Amino acid sequence: MADTPFIAHGFRSRRASAPAGRLPPGQYETRDFPVLSAGPTPRVDLSRWDFVIRDASGGSARWSWAELLALSHETPTVNIHCVTKWSKFDTKWEGISVDTLLDLAQKGGVATGAFVLAFCDGGYTTNLPLADVTGGKAWIAFGYDGAPLPPEHGGPARLLVPHLYFWKSAKWVRGLRILQRDEPGFWEQAGYHDRGDPWREQRYQGDP
Ligand SMILES: Nc1nc2c(c(=O)[nH]1)N[C@H]1C(S)=C(S)[C@@H](COP(=O)(O)O)O[C@H]1N2
Ligand SMILES: [Mo]
């Protein structure tokens, strides 16, 4: 009997913050969709846009905008977590699984590797282990909430890697370099964590 108030209090406070189990440590839920960009939103001409997967030895695979859109689409609904501490639940996207693109690239002779470096219009980069963009965990997203992805959120297309902090979800993405050795990207060179798992609070270099 003595522990009843304690249990009731714990239950109430979980319900007041967020549905239990969806909010990583140190995060709060927002209903907004904040825009975080290190530079201006690039302008893109879709008739000249392409997406390229390139290995270290000169092999590459390329898709035009039309070729990318012709691949099979997926519509993931995911929670996203920004290192500035906002999380947003149940965001709805449309895109191509990175698995689909890597499979096609490999069939075209592109060598595999242990890491990728995503590159973007505007010069932003971010690095990820290959294992974090394969196995149904990452997409090249061009739709958000039933509409084309808005330019400020990375349209025409962005990388979407929702299980890592959102800086890994490179906006205005134009391709992936496949690497044998890890190479830090824009924020990783500036002191952010190399991997960025929000459940382990991997915000900065030196975090576990
Ligand atoms: N090309 C590019 N991608 C980027 C960024 C950026 O500055 N440039 N910012 C990153 C960061 S720090 C975050 S939190 C998210 C923000 O995405 P949003 O503006 O759609 O919320 O994009 C990530 N991808
Ligand atoms: Mo961020």
mmCIF file of C-alpha atoms and ligand atoms in Angstrom:
data_model
loop_
_atom_site.group_PDB
_atom_site.id
_atom_site.type_symbol
_atom_site.label_atom_id
_atom_site.label_comp_id
_atom_site.label_asym_id
_atom_site.label_seq_id
_atom_site.Cartn_x
_atom_site.Cartn_y
_atom_site.Cartn_z
ATOM 1 C CA MET A 1 0.000 0.000 0.000
ATOM 2 C CA ALA A 2 2.758 2.412 0.922
ATOM 3 C CA ASP A 3 4.147 2.408 -2.622
ATOM 4 C CA THR A 4 0.856 3.228 -4.362
ATOM 5 C CA PRO A 5 1.355 7.039 -4.491
ATOM 6 C CA PHE A 6 4.853 6.554 -5.892
ATOM 7 C CA ILE A 7 3.577 4.343 -8.725
ATOM 8 C CA ALA A 8 0.744 6.751 -9.481
ATOM 9 C CA HIS A 9 3.151 9.677 -9.628
ATOM 10 C CA GLY A 10 5.536 7.876 -11.986
ATOM 11 C CA PHE A 11 2.690 6.996 -14.306
ATOM 12 C CA ARG A 12 1.387 10.573 -14.380
ATOM 13 C CA SER A 13 4.741 12.155 -15.130
ATOM 14 C CA ARG A 14 5.434 9.785 -18.023
ATOM 15 C CA ARG A 15 2.093 10.608 -19.597
ATOM 16 C CA ALA A 16 2.667 14.325 -19.156
ATOM 17 C CA SER A 17 6.011 14.346 -21.005
ATOM 18 C CA ALA A 18 5.611 11.924 -23.897
ATOM 19 C CA PRO A 19 4.420 8.430 -24.678
ATOM 20 C CA ALA A 20 6.756 6.152 -22.754
ATOM 21 C CA GLY A 21 9.636 4.703 -24.692
ATOM 22 C CA ARG A 22 9.738 7.087 -27.651
ATOM 23 C CA LEU A 23 11.742 9.971 -26.217
ATOM 24 C CA PRO A 24 15.536 9.460 -26.004
ATOM 25 C CA PRO A 25 17.364 10.861 -22.946
ATOM 26 C CA GLY A 26 17.657 14.653 -22.804
ATOM 27 C CA GLN A 27 15.099 15.246 -25.569
ATOM 28 C CA TYR A 28 11.676 16.979 -25.527
ATOM 29 C CA GLU A 29 8.809 16.527 -27.948
ATOM 30 C CA THR A 30 7.877 19.266 -30.407
ATOM 31 C CA ARG A 31 4.943 19.429 -32.810
ATOM 32 C CA ASP A 32 6.710 22.047 -34.965
ATOM 33 C CA PHE A 33 9.193 21.163 -37.645
ATOM 34 C CA PRO A 34 12.189 23.437 -36.917
ATOM 35 C CA VAL A 35 14.552 24.297 -39.772
ATOM 36 C CA LEU A 36 18.269 23.898 -39.016
ATOM 37 C CA SER A 37 20.635 24.732 -41.877
ATOM 38 C CA ALA A 38 24.309 25.664 -41.675
ATOM 39 C CA GLY A 39 24.022 27.759 -44.855
ATOM 40 C CA PRO A 40 21.540 29.051 -47.414
ATOM 41 C CA THR A 41 19.005 26.757 -49.084
ATOM 42 C CA PRO A 42 20.553 25.802 -52.440
ATOM 43 C CA ARG A 43 18.608 26.237 -55.687
ATOM 44 C CA VAL A 44 18.417 23.145 -57.868
ATOM 45 C CA ASP A 45 17.568 22.555 -61.480
ATOM 46 C CA LEU A 46 15.885 19.138 -61.522
ATOM 47 C CA SER A 47 16.720 18.609 -65.201
ATOM 48 C CA ARG A 48 20.386 18.583 -64.191
ATOM 49 C CA TRP A 49 20.014 16.988 -60.759
ATOM 50 C CA ASP A 50 21.459 13.534 -60.269
ATOM 51 C CA PHE A 51 22.179 11.139 -57.445
ATOM 52 C CA VAL A 52 25.543 9.361 -57.532
ATOM 53 C CA ILE A 53 27.005 6.477 -55.563
ATOM 54 C CA ARG A 54 30.773 6.417 -55.985
ATOM 55 C CA ASP A 55 33.366 3.955 -54.687
ATOM 56 C CA ALA A 56 37.031 4.646 -53.926
ATOM 57 C CA SER A 57 38.334 3.113 -57.160
ATOM 58 C CA GLY A 58 36.403 5.066 -59.777
ATOM 59 C CA GLY A 59 33.241 2.952 -59.962
ATOM 60 C CA SER A 60 29.959 4.832 -59.846
ATOM 61 C CA ALA A 61 26.221 4.552 -60.361
ATOM 62 C CA ARG A 62 24.060 7.530 -61.321
ATOM 63 C CA TRP A 63 20.340 8.247 -61.374
ATOM 64 C CA SER A 64 18.641 11.257 -62.900
ATOM 65 C CA TRP A 65 15.672 12.724 -61.014
ATOM 66 C CA ALA A 66 13.274 10.779 -63.272
ATOM 67 C CA GLU A 67 15.252 7.560 -62.868
ATOM 68 C CA LEU A 68 15.260 7.931 -59.086
ATOM 69 C CA LEU A 69 11.500 8.501 -58.955
ATOM 70 C CA ALA A 70 10.942 5.403 -61.122
ATOM 71 C CA LEU A 71 12.400 3.131 -58.404
ATOM 72 C CA SER A 72 10.059 1.520 -55.870
ATOM 73 C CA HIS A 73 8.930 3.980 -53.206
ATOM 74 C CA GLU A 74 8.571 3.424 -49.488
ATOM 75 C CA THR A 75 6.539 5.511 -47.044
ATOM 76 C CA PRO A 76 8.223 5.316 -43.641
ATOM 77 C CA THR A 77 6.591 6.884 -40.571
ATOM 78 C CA VAL A 78 9.397 7.589 -38.107
ATOM 79 C CA ASN A 79 10.433 9.588 -35.049
ATOM 80 C CA ILE A 80 13.267 12.089 -35.554
ATOM 81 C CA HIS A 81 15.679 13.446 -32.945
ATOM 82 C CA CYS A 82 17.777 16.620 -33.305
ATOM 83 C CA VAL A 83 20.906 17.044 -31.204
ATOM 84 C CA THR A 84 19.557 20.496 -30.183
ATOM 85 C CA LYS A 85 17.108 18.375 -28.128
ATOM 86 C CA TRP A 86 13.836 18.424 -30.046
ATOM 87 C CA SER A 87 12.227 15.179 -31.117
ATOM 88 C CA LYS A 88 9.277 14.892 -33.464
ATOM 89 C CA PHE A 89 7.112 11.787 -33.527
ATOM 90 C CA ASP A 90 5.362 10.025 -36.413
ATOM 91 C CA THR A 91 6.818 12.054 -39.273
ATOM 92 C CA LYS A 92 5.618 10.706 -42.633
ATOM 93 C CA TRP A 93 8.038 10.490 -45.540
ATOM 94 C CA GLU A 94 8.214 9.111 -49.048
ATOM 95 C CA GLY A 95 11.456 7.977 -50.603
ATOM 96 C CA ILE A 96 13.709 5.261 -51.947
ATOM 97 C CA SER A 97 15.400 2.858 -49.567
ATOM 98 C CA VAL A 98 19.182 3.271 -49.585
ATOM 99 C CA ASP A 99 19.280 -0.561 -49.812
ATOM 100 C CA THR A 100 17.611 -0.340 -53.235
ATOM 101 C CA LEU A 101 20.210 2.136 -54.486
ATOM 102 C CA LEU A 102 23.203 0.264 -53.036
ATOM 103 C CA ASP A 103 21.954 -3.051 -54.515
ATOM 104 C CA LEU A 104 21.663 -1.483 -57.957
ATOM 105 C CA ALA A 105 25.066 0.179 -57.586
ATOM 106 C CA GLN A 106 26.697 -3.111 -56.647
ATOM 107 C CA LYS A 107 25.084 -4.872 -59.610
ATOM 108 C CA GLY A 108 26.609 -2.108 -61.720
ATOM 109 C CA GLY A 109 30.081 -2.884 -60.361
ATOM 110 C CA VAL A 110 30.409 -0.300 -57.603
ATOM 111 C CA ALA A 111 32.598 -1.716 -54.823
ATOM 112 C CA THR A 112 31.224 -1.958 -51.320
ATOM 113 C CA GLY A 113 32.915 -0.572 -48.210
ATOM 114 C CA ALA A 114 32.557 -0.056 -44.491
ATOM 115 C CA PHE A 115 31.498 3.624 -44.416
ATOM 116 C CA VAL A 116 29.685 6.206 -46.486
ATOM 117 C CA LEU A 117 30.086 9.963 -46.731
ATOM 118 C CA ALA A 118 26.930 11.711 -47.903
ATOM 119 C CA PHE A 119 27.551 14.833 -50.012
ATOM 120 C CA CYS A 120 25.137 17.642 -50.782
ATOM 121 C CA ASP A 121 24.485 20.760 -52.794
ATOM 122 C CA GLY A 122 25.982 23.556 -50.700
ATOM 123 C CA GLY A 123 28.915 21.443 -49.538
ATOM 124 C CA TYR A 124 27.500 19.792 -46.388
ATOM 125 C CA THR A 125 28.741 16.280 -45.666
ATOM 126 C CA THR A 126 28.064 13.656 -43.026
ATOM 127 C CA ASN A 127 29.643 10.249 -42.445
ATOM 128 C CA LEU A 128 27.966 7.008 -41.456
ATOM 129 C CA PRO A 129 28.922 3.351 -41.114
ATOM 130 C CA LEU A 130 27.482 1.447 -44.084
ATOM 131 C CA ALA A 131 25.550 -0.646 -41.539
ATOM 132 C CA ASP A 132 23.604 2.495 -40.502
ATOM 133 C CA VAL A 133 22.262 3.106 -44.016
ATOM 134 C CA THR A 134 21.464 -0.543 -44.887
ATOM 135 C CA GLY A 135 18.932 -3.033 -43.552
ATOM 136 C CA GLY A 136 15.888 -0.809 -44.045
ATOM 137 C CA LYS A 137 17.152 2.036 -41.837
ATOM 138 C CA ALA A 138 17.760 4.864 -44.346
ATOM 139 C CA TRP A 139 16.075 6.501 -47.315
ATOM 140 C CA ILE A 140 16.584 9.144 -49.952
ATOM 141 C CA ALA A 141 13.401 11.056 -49.162
ATOM 142 C CA PHE A 142 11.645 13.419 -51.583
ATOM 143 C CA GLY A 143 8.194 13.548 -49.976
ATOM 144 C CA TYR A 144 7.088 14.773 -46.576
ATOM 145 C CA ASP A 145 3.582 14.613 -45.130
ATOM 146 C CA GLY A 146 1.968 13.868 -48.489
ATOM 147 C CA ALA A 147 3.681 16.675 -50.429
ATOM 148 C CA PRO A 148 7.043 17.250 -52.127
ATOM 149 C CA LEU A 149 9.782 17.789 -49.546
ATOM 150 C CA PRO A 150 10.022 21.588 -49.013
ATOM 151 C CA PRO A 151 13.384 23.145 -49.969
ATOM 152 C CA GLU A 152 14.096 24.349 -46.423
ATOM 153 C CA HIS A 153 13.761 20.740 -45.199
ATOM 154 C CA GLY A 154 16.121 19.452 -47.888
ATOM 155 C CA GLY A 155 14.050 19.234 -51.049
ATOM 156 C CA PRO A 156 14.270 18.025 -53.679
ATOM 157 C CA ALA A 157 15.791 15.124 -51.742
ATOM 158 C CA ARG A 158 17.475 14.440 -48.426
ATOM 159 C CA LEU A 159 19.000 11.496 -46.686
ATOM 160 C CA LEU A 160 16.715 10.218 -43.899
ATOM 161 C CA VAL A 161 18.408 8.194 -41.149
ATOM 162 C CA PRO A 162 15.915 8.504 -38.297
ATOM 163 C CA HIS A 163 17.621 6.187 -35.798
ATOM 164 C CA LEU A 164 20.571 8.629 -35.540
ATOM 165 C CA TYR A 165 20.570 12.330 -34.591
ATOM 166 C CA PHE A 166 19.048 14.361 -37.395
ATOM 167 C CA TRP A 167 22.310 16.024 -38.484
ATOM 168 C CA LYS A 168 23.050 12.669 -40.174
ATOM 169 C CA SER A 169 19.967 13.195 -42.384
ATOM 170 C CA ALA A 170 21.754 15.310 -44.976
ATOM 171 C CA LYS A 171 19.520 17.818 -46.773
ATOM 172 C CA TRP A 172 19.909 18.502 -50.522
ATOM 173 C CA VAL A 173 21.795 15.235 -50.783
ATOM 174 C CA ARG A 174 23.403 14.437 -54.132
ATOM 175 C CA GLY A 175 25.159 11.197 -53.422
ATOM 176 C CA LEU A 176 27.141 8.819 -51.283
ATOM 177 C CA ARG A 177 30.851 8.141 -51.392
ATOM 178 C CA ILE A 178 31.601 4.581 -50.300
ATOM 179 C CA LEU A 179 34.719 4.453 -48.154
ATOM 180 C CA GLN A 180 36.900 1.773 -46.607
ATOM 181 C CA ARG A 181 37.901 4.124 -43.784
ATOM 182 C CA ASP A 182 35.736 6.533 -41.855
ATOM 183 C CA GLU A 183 36.035 10.230 -42.817
ATOM 184 C CA PRO A 184 34.380 12.827 -40.580
ATOM 185 C CA GLY A 185 31.748 15.079 -42.183
ATOM 186 C CA PHE A 186 30.833 18.722 -41.519
ATOM 187 C CA TRP A 187 29.517 18.532 -37.938
ATOM 188 C CA GLU A 188 31.698 15.559 -37.059
ATOM 189 C CA GLN A 189 34.805 17.647 -37.863
ATOM 190 C CA ALA A 190 33.361 20.392 -35.640
ATOM 191 C CA GLY A 191 33.254 18.135 -32.579
ATOM 192 C CA TYR A 192 29.974 16.283 -32.876
ATOM 193 C CA HIS A 193 29.946 12.548 -32.254
ATOM 194 C CA ASP A 194 31.047 10.286 -35.064
ATOM 195 C CA ARG A 195 27.945 8.069 -34.883
ATOM 196 C CA GLY A 196 25.219 10.056 -33.076
ATOM 197 C CA ASP A 197 22.919 7.451 -31.534
ATOM 198 C CA PRO A 198 20.265 9.451 -29.626
ATOM 199 C CA TRP A 199 19.458 6.518 -27.304
ATOM 200 C CA ARG A 200 23.077 6.528 -26.112
ATOM 201 C CA GLU A 201 23.190 10.361 -26.098
ATOM 202 C CA GLN A 202 26.134 10.401 -28.503
ATOM 203 C CA ARG A 203 26.038 14.179 -29.003
ATOM 204 C CA TYR A 204 29.713 15.185 -28.918
ATOM 205 C CA GLN A 205 33.102 13.563 -29.409
ATOM 206 C CA GLY A 206 33.999 11.833 -26.157
ATOM 207 C CA ASP A 207 30.422 10.834 -25.360
ATOM 208 C CA PRO A 208 30.126 7.042 -25.033
HETATM 209 N N1 LIG B 1 22.858 19.898 -46.322
HETATM 210 C C1 LIG B 1 22.564 20.042 -45.024
HETATM 211 N N2 LIG B 1 21.938 19.045 -44.376
HETATM 212 C C2 LIG B 1 21.629 19.162 -43.067
HETATM 213 C C3 LIG B 1 21.970 20.313 -42.338
HETATM 214 C C4 LIG B 1 22.632 21.357 -43.031
HETATM 215 O O1 LIG B 1 22.965 22.398 -42.463
HETATM 216 N N3 LIG B 1 22.898 21.186 -44.372
HETATM 217 N N4 LIG B 1 21.676 20.398 -40.996
HETATM 218 C C5 LIG B 1 21.507 19.130 -40.286
HETATM 219 C C6 LIG B 1 20.964 19.300 -38.971
HETATM 220 S S1 LIG B 1 22.022 19.808 -37.753
HETATM 221 C C7 LIG B 1 19.688 18.961 -38.677
HETATM 222 S S2 LIG B 1 19.094 18.961 -37.086
HETATM 223 C C8 LIG B 1 18.731 18.633 -39.739
HETATM 224 C C9 LIG B 1 17.611 19.640 -39.737
HETATM 225 O O2 LIG B 1 16.652 19.287 -40.687
HETATM 226 P P1 LIG B 1 15.386 20.217 -40.828
HETATM 227 O O3 LIG B 1 15.868 21.596 -41.134
HETATM 228 O O4 LIG B 1 14.556 19.609 -41.900
HETATM 229 O O5 LIG B 1 14.688 20.168 -39.481
HETATM 230 O O6 LIG B 1 19.307 18.638 -41.034
HETATM 231 C C10 LIG B 1 20.631 18.172 -41.077
HETATM 232 N N5 LIG B 1 21.008 18.134 -42.466
HETATM 233 MO MO MO B 2 20.819 19.385 -35.743
#
